[in-house]
Amino acid sequence: GQQLNQSPQSMFIQEGEDVSMNCTSSSIFNTWLWYKQDPGEGPVLLIALYKAGELTSNGRLTAQFGITRKDSFLNISASIPSDVGIYFCAGQLGETSGSRLTFGEGTQLTVNP
Amino acid sequence: GAVVSQHPSRVICKSGTSVKIECRSLDFQATTMFWYRQFPKKSLMLMATSNEGSKATYEQGVEKDKFLINHASLTLSTLTVTSAHPEDSSFYICSASGVRGAYEQYFGPGTRLTVT
């Protein structure tokens, strides 16, 4: 089946620094999604990408859908303490509401004030 | 928009009893709902997919008689863990899809189940 490799597994940064994380897949996806999960909570959708090559921003977050459709990255600029959490990428092959997600293993982000 | 709730947020039950977890889409009609299980420091593992009025589709290795899923309406799905055992203790998260015809999944806040 499809697998997603997400890196890095964890990051420890200083407040104000920029962060970059990425996901690669052995096969293509038609949609890439980035979620953030706080401890004891469900994942929250940050950015959804629908077209190869698409670059989308949401505040300090920027994500891109790789042109090969097998990768995506997420950048966070000027990190703040509330950025702490686990970030998951997810790929979706189908384009219907019943399409399952394939998740990466997550990137644990720690921001030191 | 796209708010999903779960109830209860935490539950402790004795071994051998059954527990029901509710998942509701509060401001949209969810064509499809998904149930996930998450172990500590791990990613989300899909258990089953359900469409309103249809039987759920379970992932390989998930016992359908143990994890009963009912999707009676476009805003409510329930997961019942039957005859729970300590190894069923986990964080269960639902998601809903179908907002304005789109297909992104929006997640509930999760339910922490502890079986003693």
PDB file of C-alpha atoms in Angstrom:
ATOM      1  CA  GLY A   1       0.000   0.000   0.000  1.00  0.00           C
ATOM      2  CA  GLN A   2       0.892   3.642  -0.093  1.00  0.00           C
ATOM      3  CA  GLN A   3       3.342   4.902   2.492  1.00  0.00           C
ATOM      4  CA  LEU A   4       4.311   8.381   3.502  1.00  0.00           C
ATOM      5  CA  ASN A   5       7.720   9.267   4.846  1.00  0.00           C
ATOM      6  CA  GLN A   6       7.595  12.409   6.947  1.00  0.00           C
ATOM      7  CA  SER A   7      10.698  14.184   8.179  1.00  0.00           C
ATOM      8  CA  PRO A   8      12.070  15.246  10.452  1.00  0.00           C
ATOM      9  CA  GLN A   9      10.529  13.188  13.250  1.00  0.00           C
ATOM     10  CA  SER A  10      11.160  15.983  15.731  1.00  0.00           C
ATOM     11  CA  MET A  11      12.494  19.511  15.806  1.00  0.00           C
ATOM     12  CA  PHE A  12      13.672  21.735  18.634  1.00  0.00           C
ATOM     13  CA  ILE A  13      13.888  25.384  17.646  1.00  0.00           C
ATOM     14  CA  GLN A  14      14.070  28.847  19.160  1.00  0.00           C
ATOM     15  CA  GLU A  15      11.142  31.217  18.995  1.00  0.00           C
ATOM     16  CA  GLY A  16      11.372  33.326  15.861  1.00  0.00           C
ATOM     17  CA  GLU A  17      13.086  30.697  13.744  1.00  0.00           C
ATOM     18  CA  ASP A  18      11.610  29.312  10.557  1.00  0.00           C
ATOM     19  CA  VAL A  19      10.674  25.644  10.285  1.00  0.00           C
ATOM     20  CA  SER A  20      10.440  23.287   7.346  1.00  0.00           C
ATOM     21  CA  MET A  21       9.102  19.740   7.209  1.00  0.00           C
ATOM     22  CA  ASN A  22       8.258  17.486   4.315  1.00  0.00           C
ATOM     23  CA  CYS A  23       6.581  14.313   3.211  1.00  0.00           C
ATOM     24  CA  THR A  24       7.423  11.974   0.387  1.00  0.00           C
ATOM     25  CA  SER A  25       5.428   9.136  -1.027  1.00  0.00           C
ATOM     26  CA  SER A  26       6.157   6.048  -3.055  1.00  0.00           C
ATOM     27  CA  SER A  27       3.129   6.789  -5.209  1.00  0.00           C
ATOM     28  CA  ILE A  28       1.078   9.782  -6.253  1.00  0.00           C
ATOM     29  CA  PHE A  29      -1.698  11.565  -4.422  1.00  0.00           C
ATOM     30  CA  ASN A  30      -4.281  13.957  -5.816  1.00  0.00           C
ATOM     31  CA  THR A  31      -4.635  15.940  -2.599  1.00  0.00           C
ATOM     32  CA  TRP A  32      -2.164  16.780   0.146  1.00  0.00           C
ATOM     33  CA  LEU A  33      -3.304  17.948   3.559  1.00  0.00           C
ATOM     34  CA  TRP A  34      -1.402  19.259   6.545  1.00  0.00           C
ATOM     35  CA  TYR A  35      -2.811  18.909  10.068  1.00  0.00           C
ATOM     36  CA  LYS A  36      -1.635  20.028  13.509  1.00  0.00           C
ATOM     37  CA  GLN A  37      -2.446  18.036  16.626  1.00  0.00           C
ATOM     38  CA  ASP A  38      -2.148  19.376  20.154  1.00  0.00           C
ATOM     39  CA  PRO A  39      -1.806  16.923  23.067  1.00  0.00           C
ATOM     40  CA  GLY A  40      -5.099  15.221  23.860  1.00  0.00           C
ATOM     41  CA  GLU A  41      -6.874  16.818  20.922  1.00  0.00           C
ATOM     42  CA  GLY A  42      -7.879  15.819  17.423  1.00  0.00           C
ATOM     43  CA  PRO A  43      -5.933  17.027  14.362  1.00  0.00           C
ATOM     44  CA  VAL A  44      -6.849  20.439  12.990  1.00  0.00           C
ATOM     45  CA  LEU A  45      -6.658  21.065   9.251  1.00  0.00           C
ATOM     46  CA  LEU A  46      -4.085  23.731   8.426  1.00  0.00           C
ATOM     47  CA  ILE A  47      -3.763  23.678   4.650  1.00  0.00           C
ATOM     48  CA  ALA A  48      -5.232  21.634   1.801  1.00  0.00           C
ATOM     49  CA  LEU A  49      -3.499  21.382  -1.585  1.00  0.00           C
ATOM     50  CA  TYR A  50      -5.314  20.192  -4.678  1.00  0.00           C
ATOM     51  CA  LYS A  51      -3.042  20.708  -7.687  1.00  0.00           C
ATOM     52  CA  ALA A  52       0.507  19.670  -8.488  1.00  0.00           C
ATOM     53  CA  GLY A  53       2.800  22.656  -8.081  1.00  0.00           C
ATOM     54  CA  GLU A  54       0.288  24.554  -5.951  1.00  0.00           C
ATOM     55  CA  LEU A  55       1.738  26.843  -3.294  1.00  0.00           C
ATOM     56  CA  THR A  56      -0.692  27.915  -0.592  1.00  0.00           C
ATOM     57  CA  SER A  57      -0.298  30.108   2.462  1.00  0.00           C
ATOM     58  CA  ASN A  58      -2.286  30.374   5.668  1.00  0.00           C
ATOM     59  CA  GLY A  59      -0.841  33.132   7.812  1.00  0.00           C
ATOM     60  CA  ARG A  60       2.706  32.155   8.731  1.00  0.00           C
ATOM     61  CA  LEU A  61       2.260  28.724   7.164  1.00  0.00           C
ATOM     62  CA  THR A  62       3.123  27.912   3.561  1.00  0.00           C
ATOM     63  CA  ALA A  63       2.727  24.532   1.914  1.00  0.00           C
ATOM     64  CA  GLN A  64       3.452  23.236  -1.544  1.00  0.00           C
ATOM     65  CA  PHE A  65       2.174  20.284  -3.546  1.00  0.00           C
ATOM     66  CA  GLY A  66       5.157  18.781  -5.386  1.00  0.00           C
ATOM     67  CA  ILE A  67       5.005  18.680  -9.161  1.00  0.00           C
ATOM     68  CA  THR A  68       5.559  14.917  -9.180  1.00  0.00           C
ATOM     69  CA  ARG A  69       2.514  14.589  -6.863  1.00  0.00           C
ATOM     70  CA  LYS A  70       4.651  12.426  -4.601  1.00  0.00           C
ATOM     71  CA  ASP A  71       5.762  15.044  -2.105  1.00  0.00           C
ATOM     72  CA  SER A  72       4.757  18.097  -0.136  1.00  0.00           C
ATOM     73  CA  PHE A  73       6.406  20.475   2.292  1.00  0.00           C
ATOM     74  CA  LEU A  74       5.193  22.750   5.044  1.00  0.00           C
ATOM     75  CA  ASN A  75       7.045  25.860   6.170  1.00  0.00           C
ATOM     76  CA  ILE A  76       6.328  27.847   9.318  1.00  0.00           C
ATOM     77  CA  SER A  77       7.877  31.285   9.475  1.00  0.00           C
ATOM     78  CA  ALA A  78       8.781  33.208  12.616  1.00  0.00           C
ATOM     79  CA  SER A  79       7.737  30.424  14.989  1.00  0.00           C
ATOM     80  CA  ILE A  80       5.986  31.206  18.253  1.00  0.00           C
ATOM     81  CA  PRO A  81       5.446  29.039  21.358  1.00  0.00           C
ATOM     82  CA  SER A  82       1.888  28.117  20.366  1.00  0.00           C
ATOM     83  CA  ASP A  83       3.244  26.420  17.245  1.00  0.00           C
ATOM     84  CA  VAL A  84       4.250  23.534  19.512  1.00  0.00           C
ATOM     85  CA  GLY A  85       2.528  20.300  18.566  1.00  0.00           C
ATOM     86  CA  ILE A  86       2.636  17.398  16.162  1.00  0.00           C
ATOM     87  CA  TYR A  87       2.277  18.157  12.477  1.00  0.00           C
ATOM     88  CA  PHE A  88       0.955  15.459  10.182  1.00  0.00           C
ATOM     89  CA  CYS A  89       0.927  15.342   6.430  1.00  0.00           C
ATOM     90  CA  ALA A  90      -1.769  13.295   4.751  1.00  0.00           C
ATOM     91  CA  GLY A  91      -2.263  12.227   1.182  1.00  0.00           C
ATOM     92  CA  GLN A  92      -5.592  11.530  -0.437  1.00  0.00           C
ATOM     93  CA  LEU A  93      -5.851   9.702  -3.725  1.00  0.00           C
ATOM     94  CA  GLY A  94      -9.569   9.829  -4.425  1.00  0.00           C
ATOM     95  CA  GLU A  95     -11.597  12.971  -4.865  1.00  0.00           C
ATOM     96  CA  THR A  96     -14.772  12.006  -3.071  1.00  0.00           C
ATOM     97  CA  SER A  97     -15.885  12.364   0.536  1.00  0.00           C
ATOM     98  CA  GLY A  98     -15.285   8.669   1.094  1.00  0.00           C
ATOM     99  CA  SER A  99     -11.626   8.801   0.136  1.00  0.00           C
ATOM    100  CA  ARG A 100      -9.306   7.635   2.874  1.00  0.00           C
ATOM    101  CA  LEU A 101      -6.261   9.507   4.068  1.00  0.00           C
ATOM    102  CA  THR A 102      -2.765   8.112   4.300  1.00  0.00           C
ATOM    103  CA  PHE A 103      -0.909   9.789   7.146  1.00  0.00           C
ATOM    104  CA  GLY A 104       2.735  10.482   7.707  1.00  0.00           C
ATOM    105  CA  GLU A 105       4.242   9.574  11.062  1.00  0.00           C
ATOM    106  CA  GLY A 106       4.245  13.162  12.246  1.00  0.00           C
ATOM    107  CA  THR A 107       6.793  15.840  13.129  1.00  0.00           C
ATOM    108  CA  GLN A 108       6.955  16.835  16.797  1.00  0.00           C
ATOM    109  CA  LEU A 109       7.771  20.536  17.011  1.00  0.00           C
ATOM    110  CA  THR A 110       9.124  22.122  20.182  1.00  0.00           C
ATOM    111  CA  VAL A 111       9.608  25.889  20.299  1.00  0.00           C
ATOM    112  CA  ASN A 112      11.769  27.326  23.051  1.00  0.00           C
ATOM    113  CA  PRO A 113      10.815  30.845  24.117  1.00  0.00           C
TER     114      PRO A 113
ATOM    115  CA  GLY B   1     -17.626  26.072   9.905  1.00  0.00           C
ATOM    116  CA  ALA B   2     -16.710  22.359   9.751  1.00  0.00           C
ATOM    117  CA  VAL B   3     -16.960  21.632  13.466  1.00  0.00           C
ATOM    118  CA  VAL B   4     -16.973  18.037  14.655  1.00  0.00           C
ATOM    119  CA  SER B   5     -17.709  17.061  18.245  1.00  0.00           C
ATOM    120  CA  GLN B   6     -17.187  13.842  20.155  1.00  0.00           C
ATOM    121  CA  HIS B   7     -18.743  12.623  23.353  1.00  0.00           C
ATOM    122  CA  PRO B   8     -17.541  11.675  25.844  1.00  0.00           C
ATOM    123  CA  SER B   9     -14.084  13.199  25.837  1.00  0.00           C
ATOM    124  CA  ARG B  10     -12.890  10.706  28.435  1.00  0.00           C
ATOM    125  CA  VAL B  11     -14.342   7.447  29.672  1.00  0.00           C
ATOM    126  CA  ILE B  12     -13.171   4.802  32.098  1.00  0.00           C
ATOM    127  CA  CYS B  13     -14.921   1.464  32.058  1.00  0.00           C
ATOM    128  CA  LYS B  14     -14.494  -1.966  33.555  1.00  0.00           C
ATOM    129  CA  SER B  15     -13.272  -4.889  31.516  1.00  0.00           C
ATOM    130  CA  GLY B  16     -16.132  -6.728  29.858  1.00  0.00           C
ATOM    131  CA  THR B  17     -18.457  -3.767  29.575  1.00  0.00           C
ATOM    132  CA  SER B  18     -19.382  -1.866  26.407  1.00  0.00           C
ATOM    133  CA  VAL B  19     -18.763   1.793  25.685  1.00  0.00           C
ATOM    134  CA  LYS B  20     -20.435   4.022  23.101  1.00  0.00           C
ATOM    135  CA  ILE B  21     -18.695   7.045  21.588  1.00  0.00           C
ATOM    136  CA  GLU B  22     -20.642   9.634  19.607  1.00  0.00           C
ATOM    137  CA  CYS B  23     -19.350  11.737  16.737  1.00  0.00           C
ATOM    138  CA  ARG B  24     -21.386  14.666  15.474  1.00  0.00           C
ATOM    139  CA  SER B  25     -20.893  17.154  12.668  1.00  0.00           C
ATOM    140  CA  LEU B  26     -22.308  20.348  14.138  1.00  0.00           C
ATOM    141  CA  ASP B  27     -22.577  22.719  11.217  1.00  0.00           C
ATOM    142  CA  PHE B  28     -22.578  20.544   8.135  1.00  0.00           C
ATOM    143  CA  GLN B  29     -23.983  17.300   6.822  1.00  0.00           C
ATOM    144  CA  ALA B  30     -21.270  14.695   6.671  1.00  0.00           C
ATOM    145  CA  THR B  31     -21.525  12.336   3.756  1.00  0.00           C
ATOM    146  CA  THR B  32     -18.865  10.107   5.231  1.00  0.00           C
ATOM    147  CA  MET B  33     -17.484   9.630   8.722  1.00  0.00           C
ATOM    148  CA  PHE B  34     -14.270   7.881   9.639  1.00  0.00           C
ATOM    149  CA  TRP B  35     -13.081   6.311  12.879  1.00  0.00           C
ATOM    150  CA  TYR B  36      -9.418   6.273  13.854  1.00  0.00           C
ATOM    151  CA  ARG B  37      -7.409   4.920  16.723  1.00  0.00           C
ATOM    152  CA  GLN B  38      -4.204   6.555  17.897  1.00  0.00           C
ATOM    153  CA  PHE B  39      -1.560   5.084  20.174  1.00  0.00           C
ATOM    154  CA  PRO B  40       0.802   7.345  22.145  1.00  0.00           C
ATOM    155  CA  LYS B  41       3.329   9.138  19.967  1.00  0.00           C
ATOM    156  CA  LYS B  42       1.984   7.395  16.877  1.00  0.00           C
ATOM    157  CA  SER B  43       0.080   8.428  13.804  1.00  0.00           C
ATOM    158  CA  LEU B  44      -3.614   7.865  13.257  1.00  0.00           C
ATOM    159  CA  MET B  45      -4.735   4.392  12.275  1.00  0.00           C
ATOM    160  CA  LEU B  46      -7.947   4.155  10.250  1.00  0.00           C
ATOM    161  CA  MET B  47     -10.399   1.644  11.707  1.00  0.00           C
ATOM    162  CA  ALA B  48     -13.436   2.049   9.502  1.00  0.00           C
ATOM    163  CA  THR B  49     -15.281   4.235   7.040  1.00  0.00           C
ATOM    164  CA  SER B  50     -19.021   4.748   7.234  1.00  0.00           C
ATOM    165  CA  ASN B  51     -21.603   6.381   5.010  1.00  0.00           C
ATOM    166  CA  GLU B  52     -25.009   7.391   6.298  1.00  0.00           C
ATOM    167  CA  GLY B  53     -27.461   4.533   6.130  1.00  0.00           C
ATOM    168  CA  SER B  54     -24.880   1.983   4.998  1.00  0.00           C
ATOM    169  CA  LYS B  55     -22.803  -0.640   6.722  1.00  0.00           C
ATOM    170  CA  ALA B  56     -19.343   0.487   7.695  1.00  0.00           C
ATOM    171  CA  THR B  57     -16.287  -0.654   5.784  1.00  0.00           C
ATOM    172  CA  TYR B  58     -13.674  -1.939   8.185  1.00  0.00           C
ATOM    173  CA  GLU B  59      -9.922  -1.941   7.666  1.00  0.00           C
ATOM    174  CA  GLN B  60      -8.081  -5.197   7.622  1.00  0.00           C
ATOM    175  CA  GLY B  61      -7.492  -6.501  11.122  1.00  0.00           C
ATOM    176  CA  VAL B  62     -10.283  -4.489  12.764  1.00  0.00           C
ATOM    177  CA  GLU B  63     -12.960  -6.720  14.272  1.00  0.00           C
ATOM    178  CA  LYS B  64     -16.357  -5.476  13.148  1.00  0.00           C
ATOM    179  CA  ASP B  65     -18.167  -7.373  15.914  1.00  0.00           C
ATOM    180  CA  LYS B  66     -16.003  -5.718  18.533  1.00  0.00           C
ATOM    181  CA  PHE B  67     -16.116  -2.198  17.146  1.00  0.00           C
ATOM    182  CA  LEU B  68     -19.724  -1.594  16.142  1.00  0.00           C
ATOM    183  CA  ILE B  69     -20.304   1.456  14.004  1.00  0.00           C
ATOM    184  CA  ASN B  70     -23.670   3.019  13.322  1.00  0.00           C
ATOM    185  CA  HIS B  71     -24.165   5.986  11.023  1.00  0.00           C
ATOM    186  CA  ALA B  72     -27.834   6.724  11.410  1.00  0.00           C
ATOM    187  CA  SER B  73     -27.899  10.279  10.093  1.00  0.00           C
ATOM    188  CA  LEU B  74     -25.814  12.768   8.150  1.00  0.00           C
ATOM    189  CA  THR B  75     -24.704  14.374  11.406  1.00  0.00           C
ATOM    190  CA  LEU B  76     -24.189  11.439  13.775  1.00  0.00           C
ATOM    191  CA  SER B  77     -22.051   8.331  13.858  1.00  0.00           C
ATOM    192  CA  THR B  78     -21.424   6.112  16.862  1.00  0.00           C
ATOM    193  CA  LEU B  79     -18.656   3.684  17.721  1.00  0.00           C
ATOM    194  CA  THR B  80     -19.420   1.031  20.335  1.00  0.00           C
ATOM    195  CA  VAL B  81     -16.541  -0.902  21.813  1.00  0.00           C
ATOM    196  CA  THR B  82     -18.108  -4.151  22.942  1.00  0.00           C
ATOM    197  CA  SER B  83     -16.789  -6.324  25.759  1.00  0.00           C
ATOM    198  CA  ALA B  84     -13.903  -3.943  26.256  1.00  0.00           C
ATOM    199  CA  HIS B  85     -10.525  -5.193  27.435  1.00  0.00           C
ATOM    200  CA  PRO B  86      -7.495  -3.261  28.687  1.00  0.00           C
ATOM    201  CA  GLU B  87      -5.829  -3.569  25.287  1.00  0.00           C
ATOM    202  CA  ASP B  88      -8.715  -1.539  23.835  1.00  0.00           C
ATOM    203  CA  SER B  89      -7.565   1.439  25.877  1.00  0.00           C
ATOM    204  CA  SER B  90      -6.630   4.117  23.393  1.00  0.00           C
ATOM    205  CA  PHE B  91      -7.442   7.517  21.922  1.00  0.00           C
ATOM    206  CA  TYR B  92     -10.313   7.224  19.444  1.00  0.00           C
ATOM    207  CA  ILE B  93     -10.864  10.029  16.953  1.00  0.00           C
ATOM    208  CA  CYS B  94     -13.588  10.482  14.396  1.00  0.00           C
ATOM    209  CA  SER B  95     -13.559  12.632  11.291  1.00  0.00           C
ATOM    210  CA  ALA B  96     -16.259  13.816   8.950  1.00  0.00           C
ATOM    211  CA  SER B  97     -16.167  14.655   5.290  1.00  0.00           C
ATOM    212  CA  GLY B  98     -18.579  16.266   2.866  1.00  0.00           C
ATOM    213  CA  VAL B  99     -18.486  19.964   3.775  1.00  0.00           C
ATOM    214  CA  ARG B 100     -20.106  21.863   0.921  1.00  0.00           C
ATOM    215  CA  GLY B 101     -19.418  18.948  -1.377  1.00  0.00           C
ATOM    216  CA  ALA B 102     -15.696  18.977  -0.645  1.00  0.00           C
ATOM    217  CA  TYR B 103     -13.813  15.978   0.609  1.00  0.00           C
ATOM    218  CA  GLU B 104     -11.368  17.163   3.232  1.00  0.00           C
ATOM    219  CA  GLN B 105     -11.690  15.397   6.560  1.00  0.00           C
ATOM    220  CA  TYR B 106     -12.380  17.421   9.691  1.00  0.00           C
ATOM    221  CA  PHE B 107     -11.569  15.760  12.969  1.00  0.00           C
ATOM    222  CA  GLY B 108     -13.304  15.606  16.302  1.00  0.00           C
ATOM    223  CA  PRO B 109     -11.428  16.303  19.553  1.00  0.00           C
ATOM    224  CA  GLY B 110     -11.028  12.612  20.363  1.00  0.00           C
ATOM    225  CA  THR B 111     -12.145  10.300  23.147  1.00  0.00           C
ATOM    226  CA  ARG B 112      -9.707   8.827  25.636  1.00  0.00           C
ATOM    227  CA  LEU B 113     -10.874   5.321  26.594  1.00  0.00           C
ATOM    228  CA  THR B 114      -9.356   3.577  29.581  1.00  0.00           C
ATOM    229  CA  VAL B 115     -10.419   0.013  30.335  1.00  0.00           C
ATOM    230  CA  THR B 116      -9.571  -1.215  33.827  1.00  0.00           C
TER     231      THR B 116
END
